[in-house]
mmCIF file of C-alpha atoms and ligand atoms in Angstrom:
data_model
loop_
_atom_site.group_PDB
_atom_site.id
_atom_site.type_symbol
_atom_site.label_atom_id
_atom_site.label_comp_id
_atom_site.label_asym_id
_atom_site.label_seq_id
_atom_site.Cartn_x
_atom_site.Cartn_y
_atom_site.Cartn_z
ATOM 1 C CA MET A 1 86.717 89.756 95.567
ATOM 2 C CA GLU A 2 84.801 86.120 94.743
ATOM 3 C CA THR A 3 85.496 85.188 98.484
ATOM 4 C CA ARG A 4 83.956 88.272 99.749
ATOM 5 C CA ILE A 5 80.977 87.539 97.335
ATOM 6 C CA LYS A 6 80.548 84.034 98.620
ATOM 7 C CA ASN A 7 81.291 85.097 102.441
ATOM 8 C CA ILE A 8 78.199 87.064 102.276
ATOM 9 C CA PHE A 9 76.131 84.333 100.637
ATOM 10 C CA ASN A 10 77.498 81.822 102.842
ATOM 11 C CA ARG A 11 76.064 83.398 105.814
ATOM 12 C CA LEU A 12 72.247 84.041 104.642
ATOM 13 C CA GLU A 13 69.766 82.490 106.812
ATOM 14 C CA GLU A 14 67.297 82.239 103.789
ATOM 15 C CA GLU A 15 68.122 81.603 100.347
ATOM 16 C CA VAL A 16 68.374 84.344 97.549
ATOM 17 C CA ASP A 17 69.127 84.339 93.981
ATOM 18 C CA ALA A 18 71.125 87.288 93.677
ATOM 19 C CA ILE A 19 71.970 90.587 95.857
ATOM 20 C CA PHE A 20 71.733 94.051 94.523
ATOM 21 C CA LEU A 21 73.381 96.628 96.684
ATOM 22 C CA PHE A 22 72.341 99.782 95.168
ATOM 23 C CA ASN A 23 73.754 103.892 96.112
ATOM 24 C CA SER A 24 72.143 106.890 96.231
ATOM 25 C CA THR A 25 73.587 110.001 96.795
ATOM 26 C CA LYS A 26 76.313 110.450 99.389
ATOM 27 C CA PRO A 27 76.420 110.393 101.946
ATOM 28 C CA HIS A 28 73.664 107.243 101.207
ATOM 29 C CA LEU A 29 76.051 104.770 99.870
ATOM 30 C CA ASP A 30 76.472 101.590 101.001
ATOM 31 C CA LEU A 31 79.771 100.822 101.718
ATOM 32 C CA THR A 32 79.256 97.090 101.072
ATOM 33 C CA PHE A 33 79.762 98.258 97.658
ATOM 34 C CA PHE A 34 83.024 98.679 98.298
ATOM 35 C CA TYR A 35 83.774 95.795 99.826
ATOM 36 C CA VAL A 36 82.622 93.350 97.215
ATOM 37 C CA THR A 37 84.162 95.455 94.549
ATOM 38 C CA GLY A 38 87.367 96.313 95.951
ATOM 39 C CA LEU A 39 87.173 99.701 94.999
ATOM 40 C CA ILE A 40 89.504 102.797 96.502
ATOM 41 C CA GLU A 41 89.049 105.314 93.908
ATOM 42 C CA GLY A 42 85.739 107.086 92.944
ATOM 43 C CA GLN A 43 82.447 108.392 94.328
ATOM 44 C CA PHE A 44 80.020 105.920 92.679
ATOM 45 C CA GLU A 45 76.715 107.597 93.577
ATOM 46 C CA GLY A 46 73.961 105.863 91.762
ATOM 47 C CA SER A 47 76.080 103.084 91.006
ATOM 48 C CA GLY A 48 74.819 99.117 91.922
ATOM 49 C CA VAL A 49 76.385 96.014 92.124
ATOM 50 C CA LEU A 50 74.554 92.829 91.414
ATOM 51 C CA ILE A 51 76.185 89.415 92.729
ATOM 52 C CA SER A 52 75.529 85.986 92.428
ATOM 53 C CA PRO A 53 76.040 82.881 95.568
ATOM 54 C CA ASN A 54 78.711 81.662 92.827
ATOM 55 C CA GLY A 55 80.950 84.637 93.547
ATOM 56 C CA THR A 56 80.463 86.268 90.472
ATOM 57 C CA GLY A 57 79.069 90.127 90.115
ATOM 58 C CA GLU A 58 78.708 92.817 87.842
ATOM 59 C CA ILE A 59 78.702 96.842 88.256
ATOM 60 C CA VAL A 60 76.326 99.312 86.791
ATOM 61 C CA THR A 61 77.925 102.791 87.021
ATOM 62 C CA THR A 62 78.105 105.930 85.243
ATOM 63 C CA ARG A 63 80.179 107.117 82.410
ATOM 64 C CA LEU A 64 81.632 109.310 84.844
ATOM 65 C CA GLU A 65 82.997 106.863 87.217
ATOM 66 C CA GLU A 66 83.992 103.911 84.103
ATOM 67 C CA GLU A 67 87.424 104.434 84.084
ATOM 68 C CA SER A 68 87.281 104.113 88.208
ATOM 69 C CA ALA A 69 85.283 101.145 87.930
ATOM 70 C CA LYS A 70 86.985 99.278 85.507
ATOM 71 C CA LYS A 71 90.059 98.972 88.434
ATOM 72 C CA SER A 72 87.674 95.990 90.021
ATOM 73 C CA ASP A 73 88.227 92.724 89.075
ATOM 74 C CA LEU A 74 84.109 92.286 88.329
ATOM 75 C CA PRO A 75 82.557 93.076 84.619
ATOM 76 C CA VAL A 76 81.452 97.141 84.435
ATOM 77 C CA THR A 77 78.481 98.538 82.257
ATOM 78 C CA ALA A 78 78.424 102.387 82.710
ATOM 79 C CA VAL A 79 75.315 103.928 81.438
ATOM 80 C CA LYS A 80 74.849 107.820 79.827
ATOM 81 C CA LYS A 81 71.769 108.564 81.818
ATOM 82 C CA LYS A 82 69.178 107.471 84.528
ATOM 83 C CA GLU A 83 66.932 106.000 81.879
ATOM 84 C CA GLU A 84 69.609 103.430 80.943
ATOM 85 C CA ARG A 85 70.645 102.380 84.546
ATOM 86 C CA GLU A 86 66.647 101.670 84.887
ATOM 87 C CA GLU A 87 66.520 99.428 81.768
ATOM 88 C CA TRP A 88 69.512 97.559 82.767
ATOM 89 C CA MET A 89 68.248 96.911 85.966
ATOM 90 C CA GLU A 90 64.772 95.555 84.116
ATOM 91 C CA ASP A 91 66.857 93.159 82.263
ATOM 92 C CA ASN A 92 69.307 91.870 84.637
ATOM 93 C CA LEU A 93 66.817 91.841 87.797
ATOM 94 C CA ALA A 94 63.598 90.502 86.246
ATOM 95 C CA GLY A 95 64.300 87.248 85.525
ATOM 96 C CA PHE A 96 64.979 85.984 89.545
ATOM 97 C CA ASP A 97 62.607 84.893 92.351
ATOM 98 C CA ARG A 98 64.107 86.305 95.004
ATOM 99 C CA ILE A 99 66.602 89.732 95.373
ATOM 100 C CA GLY A 100 68.310 90.470 98.409
ATOM 101 C CA VAL A 101 69.048 93.900 99.433
ATOM 102 C CA ASN A 102 70.624 95.491 102.019
ATOM 103 C CA ALA A 103 68.077 97.304 103.830
ATOM 104 C CA THR A 104 70.284 98.904 106.707
ATOM 105 C CA GLU A 105 71.863 101.195 103.920
ATOM 106 C CA LEU A 106 69.114 101.322 101.076
ATOM 107 C CA THR A 107 67.242 104.334 101.022
ATOM 108 C CA TYR A 108 63.278 103.982 100.286
ATOM 109 C CA HIS A 109 63.696 105.662 97.099
ATOM 110 C CA ALA A 110 66.339 103.145 96.003
ATOM 111 C CA TYR A 111 64.095 100.243 97.076
ATOM 112 C CA ASN A 112 61.340 101.659 95.237
ATOM 113 C CA LYS A 113 63.510 101.334 92.118
ATOM 114 C CA ILE A 114 64.341 97.937 92.572
ATOM 115 C CA SER A 115 61.018 96.807 93.327
ATOM 116 C CA ASP A 116 59.648 98.893 89.953
ATOM 117 C CA ALA A 117 62.456 96.794 87.854
ATOM 118 C CA THR A 118 61.234 92.947 88.935
ATOM 119 C CA ASP A 119 58.550 91.635 90.302
ATOM 120 C CA ALA A 120 60.968 88.975 92.503
ATOM 121 C CA GLU A 121 60.337 88.864 96.337
ATOM 122 C CA ILE A 122 63.150 91.395 97.985
ATOM 123 C CA ILE A 123 64.983 89.973 100.952
ATOM 124 C CA ASP A 124 66.556 92.199 103.442
ATOM 125 C CA VAL A 125 70.371 90.208 103.737
ATOM 126 C CA SER A 126 72.045 93.319 106.027
ATOM 127 C CA ASP A 127 72.651 90.481 109.224
ATOM 128 C CA ALA A 128 74.490 88.176 106.812
ATOM 129 C CA ILE A 129 76.159 91.284 105.129
ATOM 130 C CA ILE A 130 77.132 92.510 108.752
ATOM 131 C CA ASP A 131 78.299 89.101 109.720
ATOM 132 C CA ALA A 132 80.704 88.985 106.756
ATOM 133 C CA ARG A 133 82.549 92.281 106.761
ATOM 134 C CA ASN A 134 82.853 91.677 110.472
ATOM 135 C CA VAL A 135 85.644 89.075 109.614
ATOM 136 C CA LYS A 136 88.360 91.146 107.527
ATOM 137 C CA ASP A 137 90.511 89.137 105.253
ATOM 138 C CA ASP A 138 94.478 89.829 105.169
ATOM 139 C CA GLU A 139 93.717 92.786 102.535
ATOM 140 C CA GLU A 140 91.123 94.598 104.814
ATOM 141 C CA ILE A 141 93.972 94.055 107.618
ATOM 142 C CA GLU A 142 96.401 95.894 105.684
ATOM 143 C CA ARG A 143 94.772 98.899 104.777
ATOM 144 C CA LEU A 144 93.525 99.280 108.538
ATOM 145 C CA GLU A 145 97.110 98.507 109.596
ATOM 146 C CA LYS A 146 98.040 101.620 107.673
ATOM 147 C CA ALA A 147 95.077 103.759 108.662
ATOM 148 C CA CYS A 148 96.245 102.916 112.695
ATOM 149 C CA ASP A 149 100.024 103.572 112.152
ATOM 150 C CA ILE A 150 98.965 107.057 110.894
ATOM 151 C CA ALA A 151 96.788 108.064 113.640
ATOM 152 C CA SER A 152 99.179 105.965 115.913
ATOM 153 C CA GLU A 153 101.942 108.537 114.687
ATOM 154 C CA VAL A 154 100.064 111.426 115.113
ATOM 155 C CA ALA A 155 98.543 110.573 118.937
ATOM 156 C CA GLU A 156 102.580 110.724 119.697
ATOM 157 C CA GLU A 157 103.254 114.266 117.637
ATOM 158 C CA ILE A 158 100.432 115.873 118.825
ATOM 159 C CA THR A 159 101.885 116.532 122.538
ATOM 160 C CA ASP A 160 104.275 118.887 121.098
ATOM 161 C CA PHE A 161 101.168 120.719 119.961
ATOM 162 C CA ILE A 162 99.361 121.231 122.991
ATOM 163 C CA GLU A 163 99.890 123.951 125.670
ATOM 164 C CA GLU A 164 97.702 126.220 127.804
ATOM 165 C CA GLY A 165 95.709 128.915 125.692
ATOM 166 C CA VAL A 166 95.507 126.492 122.575
ATOM 167 C CA ARG A 167 91.730 125.922 121.589
ATOM 168 C CA GLU A 168 90.287 122.589 121.528
ATOM 169 C CA TYR A 169 89.324 123.621 117.802
ATOM 170 C CA GLU A 170 93.043 124.115 116.848
ATOM 171 C CA ILE A 171 93.990 120.871 118.205
ATOM 172 C CA ALA A 172 91.241 119.405 115.821
ATOM 173 C CA ALA A 173 92.572 121.227 112.605
ATOM 174 C CA GLU A 174 96.306 120.299 113.693
ATOM 175 C CA LEU A 175 95.270 116.403 114.086
ATOM 176 C CA SER A 176 93.385 116.568 110.816
ATOM 177 C CA TYR A 177 96.206 118.411 108.819
ATOM 178 C CA MET A 178 98.910 116.153 110.220
ATOM 179 C CA MET A 179 96.695 112.818 109.299
ATOM 180 C CA ARG A 180 96.705 114.164 105.863
ATOM 181 C CA LYS A 181 100.572 115.061 105.868
ATOM 182 C CA LYS A 182 101.039 111.721 107.032
ATOM 183 C CA GLY A 183 98.782 110.195 103.446
ATOM 184 C CA ALA A 184 95.353 109.881 105.308
ATOM 185 C CA THR A 185 92.781 110.852 102.503
ATOM 186 C CA GLY A 186 90.584 112.384 105.484
ATOM 187 C CA GLU A 187 89.347 111.760 108.928
ATOM 188 C CA ALA A 188 87.742 108.443 109.628
ATOM 189 C CA PHE A 189 84.810 110.497 111.774
ATOM 190 C CA GLU A 190 84.620 113.939 113.299
ATOM 191 C CA THR A 191 87.239 114.300 115.705
ATOM 192 C CA ILE A 192 86.751 114.783 119.674
ATOM 193 C CA SER A 193 89.206 117.306 120.993
ATOM 194 C CA SER A 194 87.773 117.807 124.542
ATOM 195 C CA SER A 195 89.557 119.657 127.154
ATOM 196 C CA GLY A 196 89.141 120.215 131.147
ATOM 197 C CA PRO A 197 85.406 119.521 132.340
ATOM 198 C CA ASN A 198 84.247 118.626 128.625
ATOM 199 C CA THR A 199 86.350 115.159 128.729
ATOM 200 C CA ALA A 200 83.386 114.286 131.032
ATOM 201 C CA GLU A 201 81.422 114.245 127.550
ATOM 202 C CA PRO A 202 82.053 110.962 125.753
ATOM 203 C CA HIS A 203 80.751 112.505 122.547
ATOM 204 C CA TYR A 204 81.828 115.736 123.045
ATOM 205 C CA THR A 205 82.941 117.114 119.677
ATOM 206 C CA CYS A 206 85.024 120.074 119.854
ATOM 207 C CA GLY A 207 84.586 124.214 120.829
ATOM 208 C CA GLU A 208 86.552 126.909 121.655
ATOM 209 C CA ARG A 209 87.774 126.654 125.224
ATOM 210 C CA LYS A 210 91.591 127.514 125.766
ATOM 211 C CA ILE A 211 93.495 124.492 127.224
ATOM 212 C CA GLU A 212 94.287 125.878 131.238
ATOM 213 C CA LYS A 213 96.902 124.140 133.398
ATOM 214 C CA GLY A 214 95.379 120.865 135.174
ATOM 215 C CA ASP A 215 93.133 120.130 132.258
ATOM 216 C CA PHE A 216 92.785 116.743 130.710
ATOM 217 C CA VAL A 217 92.833 116.520 127.129
ATOM 218 C CA LEU A 218 91.182 113.682 125.526
ATOM 219 C CA LEU A 219 91.538 113.268 121.732
ATOM 220 C CA ASP A 220 89.306 110.793 120.249
ATOM 221 C CA PHE A 221 90.601 110.659 116.354
ATOM 222 C CA GLY A 222 91.049 108.557 113.259
ATOM 223 C CA ALA A 223 92.535 108.284 109.959
ATOM 224 C CA LEU A 224 90.891 107.414 106.699
ATOM 225 C CA HIS A 225 93.189 105.611 104.369
ATOM 226 C CA ASP A 226 92.183 103.606 101.474
ATOM 227 C CA ARG A 227 88.675 103.558 102.074
ATOM 228 C CA TYR A 228 89.371 101.619 105.933
ATOM 229 C CA ARG A 229 89.213 103.721 108.975
ATOM 230 C CA SER A 230 90.955 104.054 112.336
ATOM 231 C CA ASP A 231 89.916 104.812 116.385
ATOM 232 C CA ILE A 232 92.439 106.108 118.668
ATOM 233 C CA THR A 233 91.725 107.901 121.667
ATOM 234 C CA ARG A 234 94.351 109.244 124.127
ATOM 235 C CA THR A 235 93.946 111.605 127.078
ATOM 236 C CA TYR A 236 97.026 113.380 128.392
ATOM 237 C CA VAL A 237 97.095 115.806 131.328
ATOM 238 C CA VAL A 238 98.327 119.394 131.109
ATOM 239 C CA GLY A 239 100.783 121.072 133.344
ATOM 240 C CA GLU A 240 100.110 119.814 136.829
ATOM 241 C CA ALA A 241 98.270 116.373 137.105
ATOM 242 C CA THR A 242 96.568 115.489 140.438
ATOM 243 C CA ASP A 243 96.784 112.095 142.397
ATOM 244 C CA LYS A 244 92.605 111.768 141.396
ATOM 245 C CA GLN A 245 93.693 112.052 138.067
ATOM 246 C CA ARG A 246 96.469 110.105 138.123
ATOM 247 C CA ARG A 247 94.264 107.416 139.686
ATOM 248 C CA MET A 248 91.446 107.633 136.716
ATOM 249 C CA TYR A 249 94.223 106.904 134.465
ATOM 250 C CA GLN A 250 95.483 103.892 136.039
ATOM 251 C CA VAL A 251 91.690 102.528 136.359
ATOM 252 C CA VAL A 252 91.281 102.853 132.878
ATOM 253 C CA GLN A 253 94.548 101.703 132.234
ATOM 254 C CA GLU A 254 94.008 98.394 133.660
ATOM 255 C CA ALA A 255 90.447 98.302 132.531
ATOM 256 C CA GLN A 256 91.682 97.864 129.076
ATOM 257 C CA GLN A 257 94.879 95.619 129.778
ATOM 258 C CA ALA A 258 92.215 93.048 131.228
ATOM 259 C CA ALA A 259 90.017 93.628 128.016
ATOM 260 C CA LEU A 260 93.049 92.888 126.141
ATOM 261 C CA ASP A 261 93.944 89.808 127.726
ATOM 262 C CA LYS A 262 90.610 88.856 127.549
ATOM 263 C CA ILE A 263 89.798 89.160 124.121
ATOM 264 C CA GLY A 264 90.266 85.729 121.430
ATOM 265 C CA PRO A 265 88.177 83.222 119.160
ATOM 266 C CA GLY A 266 85.347 81.962 121.130
ATOM 267 C CA ILE A 267 84.788 84.613 123.453
ATOM 268 C CA LYS A 268 81.771 86.630 123.516
ATOM 269 C CA GLY A 269 81.576 90.643 122.664
ATOM 270 C CA GLU A 270 79.796 91.090 125.841
ATOM 271 C CA GLU A 271 82.182 89.032 127.864
ATOM 272 C CA VAL A 272 85.307 91.509 127.088
ATOM 273 C CA HIS A 273 82.891 94.273 128.133
ATOM 274 C CA ASN A 274 81.848 92.834 131.313
ATOM 275 C CA THR A 275 85.619 92.306 132.058
ATOM 276 C CA ALA A 276 86.711 96.091 131.243
ATOM 277 C CA ALA A 277 83.534 97.177 133.628
ATOM 278 C CA GLU A 278 83.846 94.841 136.222
ATOM 279 C CA VAL A 279 87.707 96.438 136.896
ATOM 280 C CA ILE A 280 86.368 99.807 136.946
ATOM 281 C CA ASP A 281 83.244 99.002 138.979
ATOM 282 C CA ASP A 282 85.686 97.350 141.848
ATOM 283 C CA THR A 283 87.034 100.961 142.396
ATOM 284 C CA GLU A 284 85.279 104.031 143.918
ATOM 285 C CA PHE A 285 84.465 105.212 140.219
ATOM 286 C CA GLU A 286 81.933 102.378 139.900
ATOM 287 C CA GLY A 287 78.853 103.203 137.621
ATOM 288 C CA ARG A 288 81.179 105.914 135.636
ATOM 289 C CA PHE A 289 82.108 103.684 132.911
ATOM 290 C CA THR A 290 78.602 104.692 130.617
ATOM 291 C CA HIS A 291 79.222 103.002 127.004
ATOM 292 C CA GLY A 292 79.869 100.265 125.503
ATOM 293 C CA LEU A 293 83.813 98.699 125.297
ATOM 294 C CA GLY A 294 84.125 98.717 122.071
ATOM 295 C CA HIS A 295 82.914 98.812 118.246
ATOM 296 C CA SER A 296 83.559 96.590 115.029
ATOM 297 C CA LEU A 297 85.739 98.631 112.860
ATOM 298 C CA GLY A 298 86.628 98.745 108.963
ATOM 299 C CA LEU A 299 85.171 100.421 105.884
ATOM 300 C CA SER A 300 82.848 102.128 108.505
ATOM 301 C CA THR A 301 83.820 103.618 111.919
ATOM 302 C CA HIS A 302 80.629 101.502 113.508
ATOM 303 C CA ASP A 303 81.013 98.408 111.210
ATOM 304 C CA GLY A 304 77.938 96.681 112.550
ATOM 305 C CA SER A 305 78.989 94.761 115.801
ATOM 306 C CA GLY A 306 80.827 95.567 119.327
ATOM 307 C CA LEU A 307 82.323 94.571 122.232
ATOM 308 C CA SER A 308 79.165 95.509 124.599
ATOM 309 C CA PRO A 309 76.158 94.100 126.337
ATOM 310 C CA SER A 310 73.636 94.980 123.435
ATOM 311 C CA VAL A 311 75.738 93.136 120.762
ATOM 312 C CA ASP A 312 75.302 89.439 120.032
ATOM 313 C CA VAL A 313 78.726 88.334 118.855
ATOM 314 C CA THR A 314 80.914 85.412 119.597
ATOM 315 C CA LEU A 315 84.948 86.868 118.281
ATOM 316 C CA GLU A 316 86.703 84.925 115.432
ATOM 317 C CA GLN A 317 89.994 85.611 114.259
ATOM 318 C CA GLY A 318 90.078 88.555 111.739
ATOM 319 C CA MET A 319 87.812 90.339 113.655
ATOM 320 C CA VAL A 320 88.559 94.463 114.518
ATOM 321 C CA PHE A 321 87.604 96.153 117.317
ATOM 322 C CA THR A 322 87.916 99.306 119.257
ATOM 323 C CA VAL A 323 88.898 98.725 122.931
ATOM 324 C CA GLU A 324 87.816 101.815 124.768
ATOM 325 C CA PRO A 325 86.898 102.188 128.199
ATOM 326 C CA GLY A 326 86.475 105.431 130.254
ATOM 327 C CA ILE A 327 85.554 107.287 133.403
ATOM 328 C CA TYR A 328 83.385 110.221 133.209
ATOM 329 C CA LEU A 329 83.199 112.475 136.124
ATOM 330 C CA PRO A 330 80.209 115.148 135.571
ATOM 331 C CA ASP A 331 81.900 118.811 136.255
ATOM 332 C CA GLU A 332 85.146 117.303 136.532
ATOM 333 C CA GLY A 333 86.392 115.517 132.817
ATOM 334 C CA GLY A 334 86.719 112.013 131.643
ATOM 335 C CA VAL A 335 89.346 109.669 130.832
ATOM 336 C CA ARG A 336 89.451 107.374 127.728
ATOM 337 C CA ILE A 337 92.180 105.221 126.138
ATOM 338 C CA GLU A 338 91.105 103.650 122.831
ATOM 339 C CA ASP A 339 92.939 101.396 120.857
ATOM 340 C CA ASP A 340 91.847 99.021 117.812
ATOM 341 C CA ILE A 341 92.662 95.385 117.890
ATOM 342 C CA VAL A 342 92.591 92.090 115.743
ATOM 343 C CA VAL A 343 91.556 88.974 117.032
ATOM 344 C CA THR A 344 94.371 86.610 116.071
ATOM 345 C CA ASP A 345 94.010 82.384 116.272
ATOM 346 C CA ASP A 346 94.781 82.976 120.105
ATOM 347 C CA GLY A 347 94.107 86.436 121.343
ATOM 348 C CA CYS A 348 94.836 89.424 119.285
ATOM 349 C CA ARG A 349 97.539 91.974 118.106
ATOM 350 C CA VAL A 350 96.885 95.735 119.165
ATOM 351 C CA LEU A 351 96.820 97.842 115.784
ATOM 352 C CA THR A 352 97.184 101.383 117.396
ATOM 353 C CA CYS A 353 100.837 101.230 118.880
ATOM 354 C CA ALA A 354 100.972 105.014 119.927
ATOM 355 C CA ASP A 355 102.426 105.192 123.851
ATOM 356 C CA LYS A 356 99.937 104.948 126.419
ATOM 357 C CA ARG A 357 101.652 105.420 129.507
ATOM 358 C CA PHE A 358 100.223 108.466 131.867
ATOM 359 C CA LYS A 359 101.637 111.557 130.334
ATOM 360 C CA VAL A 360 101.741 115.661 131.487
ATOM 361 C CA ILE A 361 102.421 117.767 129.123
HETATM 362 MN MN1 LIG B 401 85.304 104.421 118.712
#
C-alpha cells in the first residue's frame, strides 16, 4: 500500500509530517482507512492508521480486529481498551509539528481526541485524499470489475421477475437477493426500484406500487464486493410501449453514447456532462435532464468527484465514473441509463456490460 500512501502525500498542497486517519463508530468510518490498509475483512470502529510521506504506516486497532488487521502489510498495534489507544496516540502523534486529517470524514469528537493527544497543527488534507482515491490502481479496478459483473448479470436476469402486479419493493428485494447469490457482500447503496410516474423522481427509492401495463420500470442498484461498489441503471417498459416512451429512451441512449465517445484523458468532467446535456436539450425534452451526468465510484458510491458542472476535474487514466443521463417528465415517468466506466489512455472502457437495448417485458 506504499504507493497509495505516497499518492496522497504527492497531491498535498501544503506539506504535513504525517496523516492520521481515524474511524469513529459506523457509519462514521473513513473509507480512506481501507484505501491505505487494503483491508477487506473487519469493521474497524475506533481504529486508525498513521501514515508517513515515505509510504509507511501503522494501524492502531482493538484486540477484536487484530486478526483481520494483520492481513494488511502495515504493522499493527492492538489495544485492549480506549485508554490504551489514547496513550498510543499521545506516544505517536506528539512528536509532529503538522498532522494531516481527512476533515470530510472525521467526526468532531474524533478531532478532539487527536488535538488532545498532540500540540501539532492539524491540517485538513481531504482534497489530496479525494484526488488520490480518484485514480484507481489495478487491484482497485479488478475489484470494481467484479462488482460491476455482478450488477450487470442481475440487470439482465431481473427482467424474468418483472411483470404486471409485482410490487416495487418486491423487485428491490429480488435484486438484493440475486446480487448476494452471486457473491456480493451487500448492496452498494439503497436500491431504486420505481415504476410508472414514480420513475420521474430520480432519487425515489421504492414503495408499494404494483407494476401496471405500459409502465416504465427504472432500476438503479449496485453490488458491494470486496469493499468496492458498482452502480447501474436500466429502464424497461412493461407490456406495451408508446412511441413517446421509445423516443425518450432513444434520446437518453444517444446522450449516453455521446458522453462515452467524449471521455478520455485531458477532458474536463464538465465537458462530458455538457456533451450529454446538449443531446437532450436539442430535442423536445429540453431541460428535462435535471442532474449531473455522473459521479466517481470506488470504495464509496459517491467517491468525491464527478462529471458535472459543479465539479472541477480533468480526466486521467484510471479514474472511474458513472455515466447516467436521464429524462424526467413529472407525473408521466422517466428514463435513465447508467453505466460505470474507467478512463483509459485513449478513451474509456465500460465496466457494466448488461444489455441496454430498448426492452419491452
Ligand atoms: Mn449513480
